[in-house]
Coordinates of C-alpha atoms in Angstrom, one line a residue:
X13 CA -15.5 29.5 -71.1
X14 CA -18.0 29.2 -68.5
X15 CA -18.2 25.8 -68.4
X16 CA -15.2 23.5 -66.6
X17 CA -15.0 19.8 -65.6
X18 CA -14.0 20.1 -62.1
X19 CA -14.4 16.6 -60.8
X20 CA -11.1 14.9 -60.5
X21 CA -12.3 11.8 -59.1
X22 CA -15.9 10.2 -58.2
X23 CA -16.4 8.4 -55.1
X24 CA -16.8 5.0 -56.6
X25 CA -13.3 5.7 -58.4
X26 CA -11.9 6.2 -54.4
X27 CA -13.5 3.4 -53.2
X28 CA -13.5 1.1 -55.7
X29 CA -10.5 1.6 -58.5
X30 CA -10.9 2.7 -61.9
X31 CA -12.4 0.2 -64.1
X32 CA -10.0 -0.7 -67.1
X33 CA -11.5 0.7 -70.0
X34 CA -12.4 -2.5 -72.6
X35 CA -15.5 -1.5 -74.0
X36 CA -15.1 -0.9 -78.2
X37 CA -19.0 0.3 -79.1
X38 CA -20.4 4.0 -78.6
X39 CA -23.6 3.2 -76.8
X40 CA -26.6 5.9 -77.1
X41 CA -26.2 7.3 -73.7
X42 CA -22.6 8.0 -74.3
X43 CA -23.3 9.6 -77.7
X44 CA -25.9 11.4 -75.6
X45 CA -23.2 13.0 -73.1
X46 CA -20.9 13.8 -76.6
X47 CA -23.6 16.1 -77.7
X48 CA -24.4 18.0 -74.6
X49 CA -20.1 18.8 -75.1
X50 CA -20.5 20.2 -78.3
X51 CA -23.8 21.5 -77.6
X52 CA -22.4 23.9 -75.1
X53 CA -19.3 24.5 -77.4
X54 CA -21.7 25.5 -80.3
X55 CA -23.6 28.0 -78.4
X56 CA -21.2 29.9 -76.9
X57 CA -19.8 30.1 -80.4
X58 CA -16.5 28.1 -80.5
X59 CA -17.0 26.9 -83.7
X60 CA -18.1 30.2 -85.6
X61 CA -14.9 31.0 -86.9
X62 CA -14.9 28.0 -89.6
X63 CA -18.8 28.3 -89.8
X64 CA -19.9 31.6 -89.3
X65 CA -23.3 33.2 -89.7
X66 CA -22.4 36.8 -90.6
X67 CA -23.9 40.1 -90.3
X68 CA -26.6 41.6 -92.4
X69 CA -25.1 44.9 -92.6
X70 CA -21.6 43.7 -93.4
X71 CA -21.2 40.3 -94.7
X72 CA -17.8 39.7 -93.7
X73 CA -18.1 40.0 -90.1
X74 CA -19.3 37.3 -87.5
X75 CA -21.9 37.1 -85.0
X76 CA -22.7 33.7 -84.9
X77 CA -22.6 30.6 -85.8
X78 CA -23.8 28.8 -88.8
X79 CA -25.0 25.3 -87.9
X80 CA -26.2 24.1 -91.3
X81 CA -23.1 25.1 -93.1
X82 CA -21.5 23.1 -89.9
X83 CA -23.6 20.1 -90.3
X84 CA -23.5 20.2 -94.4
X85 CA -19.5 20.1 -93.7
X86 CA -19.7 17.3 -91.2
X87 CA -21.9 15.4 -93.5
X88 CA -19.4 16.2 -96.5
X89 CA -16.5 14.6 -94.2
X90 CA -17.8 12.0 -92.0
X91 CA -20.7 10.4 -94.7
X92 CA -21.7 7.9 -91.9
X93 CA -22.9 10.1 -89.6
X94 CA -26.5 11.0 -89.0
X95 CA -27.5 14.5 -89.2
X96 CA -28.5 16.4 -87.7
X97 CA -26.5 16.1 -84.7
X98 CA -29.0 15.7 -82.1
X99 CA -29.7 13.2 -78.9
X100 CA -30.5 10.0 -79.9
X101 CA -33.6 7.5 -77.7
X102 CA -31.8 4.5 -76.2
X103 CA -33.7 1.1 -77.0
X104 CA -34.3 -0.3 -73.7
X105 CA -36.2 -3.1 -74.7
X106 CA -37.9 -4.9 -77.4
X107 CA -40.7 -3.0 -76.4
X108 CA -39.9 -0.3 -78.0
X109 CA -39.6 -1.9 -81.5
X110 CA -43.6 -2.5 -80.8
X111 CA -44.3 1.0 -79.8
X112 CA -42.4 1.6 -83.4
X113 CA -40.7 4.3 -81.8
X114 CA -36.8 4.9 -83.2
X115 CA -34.2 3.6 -81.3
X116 CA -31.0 2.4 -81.0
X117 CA -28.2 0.6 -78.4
X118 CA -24.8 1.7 -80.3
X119 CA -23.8 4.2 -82.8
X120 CA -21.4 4.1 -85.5
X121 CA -18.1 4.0 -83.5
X122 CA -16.0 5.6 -86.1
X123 CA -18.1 8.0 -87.4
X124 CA -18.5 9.3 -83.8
X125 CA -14.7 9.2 -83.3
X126 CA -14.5 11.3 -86.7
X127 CA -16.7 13.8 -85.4
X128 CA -14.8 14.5 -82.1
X129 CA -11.5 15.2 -84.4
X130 CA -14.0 17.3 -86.1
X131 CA -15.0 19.4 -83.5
X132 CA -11.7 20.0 -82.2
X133 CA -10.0 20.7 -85.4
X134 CA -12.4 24.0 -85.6
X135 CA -12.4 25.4 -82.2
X136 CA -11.6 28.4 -81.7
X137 CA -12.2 31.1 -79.0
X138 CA -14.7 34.0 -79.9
X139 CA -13.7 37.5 -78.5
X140 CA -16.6 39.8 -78.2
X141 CA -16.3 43.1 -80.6
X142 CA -18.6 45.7 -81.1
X143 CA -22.5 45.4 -80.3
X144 CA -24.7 46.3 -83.1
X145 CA -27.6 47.9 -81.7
X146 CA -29.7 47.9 -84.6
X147 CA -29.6 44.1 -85.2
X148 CA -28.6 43.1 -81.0
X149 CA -25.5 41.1 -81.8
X150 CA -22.2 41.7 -81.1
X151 CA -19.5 41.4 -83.9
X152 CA -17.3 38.3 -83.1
X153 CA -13.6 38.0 -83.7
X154 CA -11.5 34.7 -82.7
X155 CA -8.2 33.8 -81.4
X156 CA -6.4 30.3 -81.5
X157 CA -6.9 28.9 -77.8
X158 CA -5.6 25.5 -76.6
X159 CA -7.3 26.1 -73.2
X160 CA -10.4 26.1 -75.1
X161 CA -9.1 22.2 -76.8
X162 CA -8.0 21.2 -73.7
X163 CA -11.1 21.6 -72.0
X164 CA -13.0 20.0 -74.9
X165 CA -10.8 16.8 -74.3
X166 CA -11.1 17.3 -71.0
X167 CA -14.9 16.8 -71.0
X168 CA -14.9 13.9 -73.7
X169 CA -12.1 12.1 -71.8
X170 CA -14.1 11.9 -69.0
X171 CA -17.5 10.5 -70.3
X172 CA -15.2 8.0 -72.2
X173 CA -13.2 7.2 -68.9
X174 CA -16.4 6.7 -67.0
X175 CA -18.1 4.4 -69.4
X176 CA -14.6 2.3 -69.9
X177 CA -14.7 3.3 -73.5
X178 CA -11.4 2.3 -74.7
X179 CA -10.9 5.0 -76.8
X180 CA -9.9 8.8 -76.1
X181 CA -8.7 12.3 -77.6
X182 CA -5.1 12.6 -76.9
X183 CA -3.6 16.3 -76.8
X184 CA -3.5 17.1 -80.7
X185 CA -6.8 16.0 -80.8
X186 CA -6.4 12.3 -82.3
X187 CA -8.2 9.4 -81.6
X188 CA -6.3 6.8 -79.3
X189 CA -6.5 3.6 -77.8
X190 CA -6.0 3.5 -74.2
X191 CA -3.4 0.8 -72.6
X192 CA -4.3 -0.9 -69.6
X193 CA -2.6 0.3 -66.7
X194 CA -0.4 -3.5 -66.5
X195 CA 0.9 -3.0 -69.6
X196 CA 1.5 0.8 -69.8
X197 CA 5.3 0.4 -68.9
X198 CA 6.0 -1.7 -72.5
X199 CA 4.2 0.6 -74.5
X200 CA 4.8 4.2 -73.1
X201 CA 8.2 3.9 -73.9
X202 CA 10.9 6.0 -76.1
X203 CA 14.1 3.4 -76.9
X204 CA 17.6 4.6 -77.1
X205 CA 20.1 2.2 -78.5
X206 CA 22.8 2.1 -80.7
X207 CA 20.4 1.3 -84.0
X208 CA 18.6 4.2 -85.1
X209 CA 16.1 2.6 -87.2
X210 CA 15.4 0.3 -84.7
X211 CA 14.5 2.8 -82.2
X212 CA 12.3 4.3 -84.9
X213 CA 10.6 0.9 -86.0
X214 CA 9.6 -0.1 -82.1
X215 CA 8.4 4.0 -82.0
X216 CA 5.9 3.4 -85.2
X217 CA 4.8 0.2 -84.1
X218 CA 3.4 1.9 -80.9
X219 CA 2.1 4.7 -82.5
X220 CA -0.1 2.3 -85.3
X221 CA -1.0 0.5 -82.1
X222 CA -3.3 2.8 -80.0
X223 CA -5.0 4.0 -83.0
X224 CA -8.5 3.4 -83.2
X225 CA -9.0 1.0 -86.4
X226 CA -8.3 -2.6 -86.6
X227 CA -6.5 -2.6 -90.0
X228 CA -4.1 0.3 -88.4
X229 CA -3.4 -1.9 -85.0
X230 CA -2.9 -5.1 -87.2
X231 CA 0.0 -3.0 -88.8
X232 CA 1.4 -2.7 -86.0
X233 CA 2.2 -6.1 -85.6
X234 CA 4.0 -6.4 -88.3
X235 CA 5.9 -3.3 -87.5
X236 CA 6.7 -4.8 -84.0
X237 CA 7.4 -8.0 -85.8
X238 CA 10.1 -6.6 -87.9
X239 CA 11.6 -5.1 -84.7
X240 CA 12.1 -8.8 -83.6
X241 CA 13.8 -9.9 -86.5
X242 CA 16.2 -6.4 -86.9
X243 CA 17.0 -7.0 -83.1
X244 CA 17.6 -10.5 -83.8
X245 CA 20.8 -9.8 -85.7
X246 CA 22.0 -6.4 -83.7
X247 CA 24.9 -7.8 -83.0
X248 CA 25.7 -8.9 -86.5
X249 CA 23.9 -10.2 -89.8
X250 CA 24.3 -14.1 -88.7
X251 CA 21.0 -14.2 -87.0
X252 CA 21.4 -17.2 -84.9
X253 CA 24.8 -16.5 -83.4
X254 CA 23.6 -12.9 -83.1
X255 CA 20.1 -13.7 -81.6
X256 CA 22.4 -16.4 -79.0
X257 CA 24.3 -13.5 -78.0
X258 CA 21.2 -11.2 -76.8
X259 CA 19.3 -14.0 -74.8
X260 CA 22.9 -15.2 -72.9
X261 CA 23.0 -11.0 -72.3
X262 CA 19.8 -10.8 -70.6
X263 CA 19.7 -14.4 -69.1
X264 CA 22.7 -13.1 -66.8
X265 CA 23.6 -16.6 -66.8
X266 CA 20.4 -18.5 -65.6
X267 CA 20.1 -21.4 -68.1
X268 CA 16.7 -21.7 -66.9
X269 CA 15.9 -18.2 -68.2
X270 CA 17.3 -19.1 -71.2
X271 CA 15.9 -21.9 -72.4
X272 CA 13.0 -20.4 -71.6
X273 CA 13.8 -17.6 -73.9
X274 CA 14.8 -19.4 -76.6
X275 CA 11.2 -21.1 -77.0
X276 CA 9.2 -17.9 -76.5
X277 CA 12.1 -16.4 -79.3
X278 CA 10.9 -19.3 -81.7
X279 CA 6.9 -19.6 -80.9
X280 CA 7.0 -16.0 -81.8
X281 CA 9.0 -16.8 -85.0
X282 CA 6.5 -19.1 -85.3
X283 CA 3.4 -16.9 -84.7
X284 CA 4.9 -14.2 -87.4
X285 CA 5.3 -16.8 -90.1
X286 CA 1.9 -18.5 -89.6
X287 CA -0.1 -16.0 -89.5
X288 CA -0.9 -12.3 -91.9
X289 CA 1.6 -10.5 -90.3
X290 CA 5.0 -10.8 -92.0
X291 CA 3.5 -13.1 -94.6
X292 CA 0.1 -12.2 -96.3
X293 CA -0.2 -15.7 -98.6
X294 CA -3.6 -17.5 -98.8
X295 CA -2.1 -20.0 -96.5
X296 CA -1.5 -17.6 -94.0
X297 CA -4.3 -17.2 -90.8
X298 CA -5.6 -14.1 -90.6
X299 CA -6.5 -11.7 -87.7
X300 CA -9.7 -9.9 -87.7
X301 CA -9.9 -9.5 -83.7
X302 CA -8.5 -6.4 -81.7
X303 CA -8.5 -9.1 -78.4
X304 CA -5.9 -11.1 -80.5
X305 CA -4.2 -8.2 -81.4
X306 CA -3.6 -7.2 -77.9
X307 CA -2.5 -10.4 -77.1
X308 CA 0.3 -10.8 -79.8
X309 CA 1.6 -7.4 -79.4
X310 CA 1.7 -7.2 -76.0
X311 CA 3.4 -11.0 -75.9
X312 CA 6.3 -9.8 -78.6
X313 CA 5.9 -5.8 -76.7
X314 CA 7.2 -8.1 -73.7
X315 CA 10.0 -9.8 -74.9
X316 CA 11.6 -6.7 -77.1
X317 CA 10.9 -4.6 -73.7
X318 CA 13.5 -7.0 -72.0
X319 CA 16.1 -6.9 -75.1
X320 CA 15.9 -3.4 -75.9
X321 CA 16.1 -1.9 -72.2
X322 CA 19.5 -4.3 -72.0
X323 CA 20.7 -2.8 -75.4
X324 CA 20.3 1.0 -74.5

């Protein structure tokens, strides 16, 4: 490709730190930057291979691509997004309601989010074949290329990053949440002890956390919550006496640590049977913000991260 993101690091970035990245909307300028990515990615034909305009002398080979069968396929999959795929005007100011010119300040998050999955499900790496001199193409084959993903993460990555858009492509091309740097030590973790299923409940609880969509991250808390009450009784299936003896083994005898750990072991209790997270009846409180989904799960992610690292 003849395109690369070479900037590792701006000069405000040096100077002044890396911003955490908080913000939850797509605004227009940032959609703007997406399609100027696949833009480039389009013309130089990385998506032909899925959506191929073919030759008129033989239909089956490639020469370029086909961006109405691309967009009629977007459509098909992602219904919320607006097609065609184009730069969209920012609305700066009510001004430009009166000027009745279209315009807009955010985009549909998750439709946008869809569409990078998308793009990088069909990318693919166009080899030049044959030139055709009578029509002045040449014939196209393509070959699988994860240099060619990587760099389309790359460049999406980056625009999020800059714009502390809390969301980004990992390396399979899935939407995730980033973790703030603080906290990136309790969830960037793989467990190890003695209880399998425990290591694999704390494992899906993490995963359902950084994805994008609320109703995903609030399953997560009741993942993680069920890893409190399975550690709660590793040591056997009486839960208090069991529960006892993990807080006196991480106290290291402090009393002061744990009392202390006894009351954040029972608020949490508390937390998971007052609100929709273990319990889902109509007295129940719901949670319908991601803020307060950060803040539970990272409050129980804190607590396990002590008991578990002692267990391993």
């Amino acid at each position: 490709m003849s395109y690369s993101t070479k900037v590792k690091e701006y000069f405000s970035d040096i100077e002044s730190g890396k911003g955490e990245r908080v913000v939850e909307e797509i605004p227009v300028p940032v959609w703007n930057g997406i399609v100027t990515v696949y833009e480039r990615f389009k013309t130089e034909n990385y998506f032909a291979s899925s959506f191929p305009s073919t030759c008129p002398d033989n239909k089956s080979i490639c020469w370029g691509f086909d961006n109405k069968s691309f967009e009629d396929r977007v459509k098909s999959e992602i219904p919320n997004i607006d097609i065609p795929i184009a730069r969209k005007k920012e609305r700066i100011s009510i001004l430009d309601d009166w000027k009745g010119e279209a315009a807009e300040t955010v985009i549909n998050k998750y439709a946008v989010l869809d569409f990078l999955m998308f793009c990088h499900k069909h990318i693919k790496k166009p080899i030049k074949g044959q030139y055709h001199d009578f029509f002045g193409h040449h014939h196209l084959s393509f070959q699988d290329d994860p240099e060619s993903k990587k760099e389309f993460i790359k460049e999406i990555n980056l625009i999020f990053e800059r714009n502390g858009i809390v969301f980004f492509l990992n390396d399979h091309g899935q939407i995730n949440r980033a973790v703030p740097t603080v906290f990136q030590p309790l969830i960037n973790r793989v467990f190890n002890t003695s209880d399998t299923r425990l290591n694999e409940l704390i494992e899906i609880a993490y995963n359902k956390f950084v994805l994008p969509k609320l109703e995903d991250r609030i399953h997560a808390l009741e993942k993680i919550w069920d890893v409190f009450e399975r550690v709660k009784t590793y040591y056997s299936g009486d839960k208090k006496a069991s529960a006892d003896q993990l807080i006196e083994l991480v106290s290291k005898d402090n009393d002061a640590i744990k009392e202390m750990l006894k009351k954040e072991a029972t608020a949490l209790r508390e937390i998971g049977n007052n609100f929709q997270i273990r319990h889902f009846e109509t007295n129940k409180k719901e949670i319908t913000d991601n803020k307060h989904v950060d803040y539970l799960f990272y409050r129980m992610a804190n607590l396990l991260h002590m008991f578990l690292t002692a267990l391993e």
